[in-house]
PDB file of C-alpha atoms in Angstrom:
ATOM      1  CA  ASP A   1     137.864  56.382 108.770  1.00 61.00           C
ATOM      2  CA  ARG A   2     138.447  55.224 105.245  1.00 81.00           C
ATOM      3  CA  PHE A   3     137.266  52.040 103.642  1.00 81.00           C
ATOM      4  CA  GLN A   4     139.750  49.480 102.352  1.00 84.00           C
ATOM      5  CA  ASP A   5     137.964  49.299  99.014  1.00 87.00           C
ATOM      6  CA  ALA A   6     134.674  50.015  97.259  1.00 88.00           C
ATOM      7  CA  ALA A   7     133.260  46.621  98.238  1.00 88.00           C
ATOM      8  CA  SER A   8     133.791  47.344 101.953  1.00 87.00           C
ATOM      9  CA  TYR A   9     132.123  50.718 101.517  1.00 87.00           C
ATOM     10  CA  HIS A  10     129.102  49.158  99.794  1.00 88.00           C
ATOM     11  CA  ALA A  11     128.822  46.424 102.434  1.00 89.00           C
ATOM     12  CA  THR A  12     128.726  49.126 105.123  1.00 88.00           C
ATOM     13  CA  VAL A  13     126.136  51.167 103.216  1.00 90.00           C
ATOM     14  CA  LEU A  14     123.949  48.070 102.911  1.00 92.00           C
ATOM     15  CA  HIS A  15     124.357  47.443 106.663  1.00 91.00           C
ATOM     16  CA  GLU A  16     123.184  50.989 107.403  1.00 92.00           C
ATOM     17  CA  LEU A  17     120.299  50.706 104.923  1.00 94.00           C
ATOM     18  CA  ALA A  18     119.229  47.574 106.785  1.00 95.00           C
ATOM     19  CA  HIS A  19     118.889  49.694 109.949  1.00 95.00           C
ATOM     20  CA  TRP A  20     116.950  52.289 107.924  1.00 94.00           C
ATOM     21  CA  SER A  21     114.511  49.601 106.800  1.00 96.00           C
ATOM     22  CA  GLY A  22     113.638  48.847 110.422  1.00 95.00           C
ATOM     23  CA  HIS A  23     112.027  52.235 111.085  1.00 95.00           C
ATOM     24  CA  GLN A  24     108.427  52.121 112.310  1.00 96.00           C
ATOM     25  CA  THR A  25     107.182  53.511 108.983  1.00 95.00           C
ATOM     26  CA  ARG A  26     108.919  50.708 107.090  1.00 94.00           C
ATOM     27  CA  LEU A  27     109.379  47.200 108.562  1.00 97.00           C
ATOM     28  CA  ASP A  28     108.850  48.326 112.177  1.00 97.00           C
ATOM     29  CA  ARG A  29     111.618  46.464 114.019  1.00 96.00           C
ATOM     30  CA  ASP A  30     112.657  47.280 117.584  1.00 95.00           C
ATOM     31  CA  LEU A  31     115.360  49.924 117.179  1.00 96.00           C
ATOM     32  CA  THR A  32     115.258  51.126 120.796  1.00 94.00           C
ATOM     33  CA  GLY A  33     118.005  48.938 122.277  1.00 93.00           C
ATOM     34  CA  ARG A  34     121.119  50.492 123.735  1.00 92.00           C
ATOM     35  CA  PHE A  35     124.610  49.208 122.989  1.00 87.00           C
ATOM     36  CA  GLY A  36     125.141  45.946 124.858  1.00 83.00           C
ATOM     37  CA  SER A  37     121.458  45.055 125.149  1.00 89.00           C
ATOM     38  CA  ALA A  38     119.927  41.942 123.598  1.00 87.00           C
ATOM     39  CA  SER A  39     117.681  44.008 121.304  1.00 92.00           C
ATOM     40  CA  TYR A  40     120.671  46.048 120.094  1.00 90.00           C
ATOM     41  CA  ALA A  41     122.636  42.867 119.385  1.00 89.00           C
ATOM     42  CA  ALA A  42     119.643  41.408 117.535  1.00 93.00           C
ATOM     43  CA  GLU A  43     119.286  44.493 115.333  1.00 95.00           C
ATOM     44  CA  GLU A  44     123.009  44.509 114.558  1.00 91.00           C
ATOM     45  CA  LEU A  45     122.832  40.834 113.618  1.00 92.00           C
ATOM     46  CA  ILE A  46     119.846  41.548 111.351  1.00 96.00           C
ATOM     47  CA  ALA A  47     121.713  44.435 109.697  1.00 94.00           C
ATOM     48  CA  GLU A  48     124.831  42.357 109.182  1.00 92.00           C
ATOM     49  CA  LEU A  49     122.898  39.429 107.723  1.00 94.00           C
ATOM     50  CA  THR A  50     120.953  41.803 105.458  1.00 96.00           C
ATOM     51  CA  SER A  51     124.224  43.243 104.203  1.00 94.00           C
ATOM     52  CA  ALA A  52     125.617  39.746 103.630  1.00 92.00           C
ATOM     53  CA  PHE A  53     122.488  38.655 101.723  1.00 95.00           C
ATOM     54  CA  LEU A  54     122.533  41.769  99.541  1.00 94.00           C
ATOM     55  CA  CYS A  55     126.283  41.565  98.937  1.00 92.00           C
ATOM     56  CA  ALA A  56     125.792  38.003  97.717  1.00 92.00           C
ATOM     57  CA  GLU A  57     122.860  39.076  95.527  1.00 90.00           C
ATOM     58  CA  LEU A  58     124.807  41.992  94.055  1.00 89.00           C
ATOM     59  CA  GLY A  59     128.097  40.151  93.623  1.00 89.00           C
ATOM     60  CA  ILE A  60     129.936  42.320  96.143  1.00 89.00           C
ATOM     61  CA  ASN A  61     132.910  40.552  97.684  1.00 87.00           C
ATOM     62  CA  GLY A  62     133.422  42.914 100.596  1.00 69.00           C
ATOM     63  CA  ARG A  63     134.427  41.755 104.026  1.00 68.00           C
ATOM     64  CA  LEU A  64     131.839  42.425 106.672  1.00 63.00           C
ATOM     65  CA  GLN A  65     133.827  44.000 109.476  1.00 63.00           C
ATOM     66  CA  HIS A  66     131.841  44.486 112.616  1.00 66.00           C
ATOM     67  CA  ALA A  67     133.933  42.509 115.090  1.00 66.00           C
ATOM     68  CA  GLU A  68     132.840  44.750 117.971  1.00 70.00           C
ATOM     69  CA  TYR A  69     129.426  43.054 117.867  1.00 73.00           C
ATOM     70  CA  ILE A  70     130.574  39.431 117.892  1.00 78.00           C
ATOM     71  CA  GLY A  71     130.554  39.095 121.689  1.00 79.00           C
ATOM     72  CA  ALA A  72     126.993  40.414 121.901  1.00 80.00           C
ATOM     73  CA  TRP A  73     125.896  38.104 119.070  1.00 82.00           C
ATOM     74  CA  ILE A  74     127.389  35.071 120.809  1.00 86.00           C
ATOM     75  CA  LYS A  75     125.586  35.993 124.025  1.00 86.00           C
ATOM     76  CA  LEU A  76     122.320  36.480 122.115  1.00 85.00           C
ATOM     77  CA  LEU A  77     122.665  33.192 120.256  1.00 87.00           C
ATOM     78  CA  LYS A  78     123.559  31.246 123.413  1.00 91.00           C
ATOM     79  CA  GLY A  79     120.535  32.699 125.198  1.00 89.00           C
ATOM     80  CA  ASP A  80     118.056  31.978 122.415  1.00 89.00           C
ATOM     81  CA  LYS A  81     118.555  28.945 120.196  1.00 90.00           C
ATOM     82  CA  ARG A  82     116.040  30.329 117.668  1.00 93.00           C
ATOM     83  CA  ALA A  83     117.608  33.802 117.460  1.00 92.00           C
ATOM     84  CA  ILE A  84     119.585  33.005 114.318  1.00 93.00           C
ATOM     85  CA  PHE A  85     116.416  31.878 112.547  1.00 95.00           C
ATOM     86  CA  SER A  86     114.486  34.975 113.624  1.00 96.00           C
ATOM     87  CA  ALA A  87     117.362  37.254 112.630  1.00 94.00           C
ATOM     88  CA  SER A  88     117.718  35.496 109.272  1.00 96.00           C
ATOM     89  CA  ARG A  89     113.999  35.844 108.541  1.00 98.00           C
ATOM     90  CA  LEU A  90     114.018  39.540 109.444  1.00 98.00           C
ATOM     91  CA  ALA A  91     117.209  40.088 107.435  1.00 98.00           C
ATOM     92  CA  GLN A  92     115.627  38.484 104.384  1.00 98.00           C
ATOM     93  CA  GLU A  93     112.571  40.736 104.834  1.00 98.00           C
ATOM     94  CA  ALA A  94     114.887  43.754 104.989  1.00 98.00           C
ATOM     95  CA  ALA A  95     116.831  42.626 101.910  1.00 97.00           C
ATOM     96  CA  ASP A  96     113.600  42.084  99.977  1.00 95.00           C
ATOM     97  CA  TYR A  97     112.287  45.465 101.123  1.00 94.00           C
ATOM     98  CA  LEU A  98     115.455  47.277 100.041  1.00 94.00           C
ATOM     99  CA  ILE A  99     115.486  45.554  96.656  1.00 91.00           C
ATOM    100  CA  GLY A 100     111.845  46.575  96.262  1.00 90.00           C
ATOM    101  CA  GLN A 101     112.756  50.187  97.026  1.00 88.00           C
ATOM    102  CA  VAL A 102     114.914  50.377  93.914  1.00 83.00           C
ATOM    103  CA  GLY A 103     112.192  48.721  91.843  1.00 76.00           C
ATOM    104  CA  ALA A 104     114.395  45.927  90.606  1.00 63.00           C
ATOM    105  CA  ASP A 105     113.996  42.304  89.712  1.00 64.00           C
ATOM    106  CA  PRO A 106     116.460  40.533  92.035  1.00 59.00           C
ATOM    107  CA  ALA A 107     117.428  38.181  89.210  1.00 57.00           C
ATOM    108  CA  THR A 108     118.781  41.084  87.136  1.00 59.00           C
ATOM    109  CA  LEU A 109     119.925  43.418  89.900  1.00 56.00           C
ATOM    110  CA  THR A 110     123.550  44.511  89.919  1.00 55.00           C
ATOM    111  CA  LEU A 111     125.200  47.159  92.042  1.00 55.00           C
ATOM    112  CA  SER A 112     125.458  49.603  89.142  1.00 56.00           C
ATOM    113  CA  ALA A 113     121.826  49.020  88.163  1.00 53.00           C
ATOM    114  CA  ALA A 114     120.696  49.493  91.754  1.00 54.00           C
ATOM    115  CA  THR A 115     122.688  52.721  92.022  1.00 56.00           C
ATOM    116  CA  GLU A 116     121.259  54.054  88.758  1.00 58.00           C
ATOM    117  CA  ARG A 117     117.691  53.193  89.765  1.00 53.00           C
ATOM    118  CA  SER A 118     118.177  54.724  93.198  1.00 53.00           C
ATOM    119  CA  GLN A 119     119.555  57.965  91.725  1.00 56.00           C
ATOM    120  CA  ALA A 120     116.728  58.155  89.175  1.00 54.00           C
ATOM    121  CA  HIS A 121     114.191  57.596  91.956  1.00 49.00           C
ATOM    122  CA  ARG A 122     115.738  60.402  94.029  1.00 49.00           C
ATOM    123  CA  VAL A 123     115.702  62.795  91.069  1.00 47.00           C
ATOM    124  CA  SER A 124     112.083  61.970  90.239  1.00 43.00           C
ATOM    125  CA  ARG A 125     111.097  62.591  93.868  1.00 45.00           C
ATOM    126  CA  ARG A 126     112.725  66.038  93.754  1.00 46.00           C
ATOM    127  CA  THR A 127     110.936  67.070  90.585  1.00 44.00           C
ATOM    128  CA  PRO A 128     108.092  69.358  91.639  1.00 45.00           C
ATOM    129  CA  PRO A 129     104.626  68.133  90.759  1.00 44.00           C
ATOM    130  CA  SER A 130     102.729  69.758  87.926  1.00 40.00           C
ATOM    131  CA  PRO A 131     100.422  72.531  89.091  1.00 41.00           C
ATOM    132  CA  ARG A 132      96.823  71.430  89.397  1.00 42.00           C
ATOM    133  CA  LEU A 133      93.957  73.551  88.276  1.00 41.00           C
ATOM    134  CA  ARG A 134      91.141  74.068  90.702  1.00 40.00           C
ATOM    135  CA  ALA A 135      87.584  74.024  89.521  1.00 44.00           C
ATOM    136  CA  GLY A 136      85.505  77.103  90.085  1.00 39.00           C
TER     137      GLY A 136
END
């Protein structure tokens, strides 16, 4: 599938990065739910909110298009009146974590700056370390 525009592409990338942030070595969210389960719906809601928060922060005006999850979100929200607050808190944690990964001040972060920092970080991680001399 193709994206309608660059903003839609970036919104989707941010959604997927939100899932990435939930790994047990990062923010350790429950990523074990199967499609249709409450935990799956919760994680999708967290990812979508994270993307929305970051799009707002970065000035991206993309449409968040994940209509296939709306039914599961409604069921989740009807079953737990606090779910939206929990999801929002976890989404903000994910957004903060992702901003921290590019080493940026959120007040000055733009999409181009985030991309440049991310690419520089990847290049620096690929640069082999200097050889170390061993004593003796």
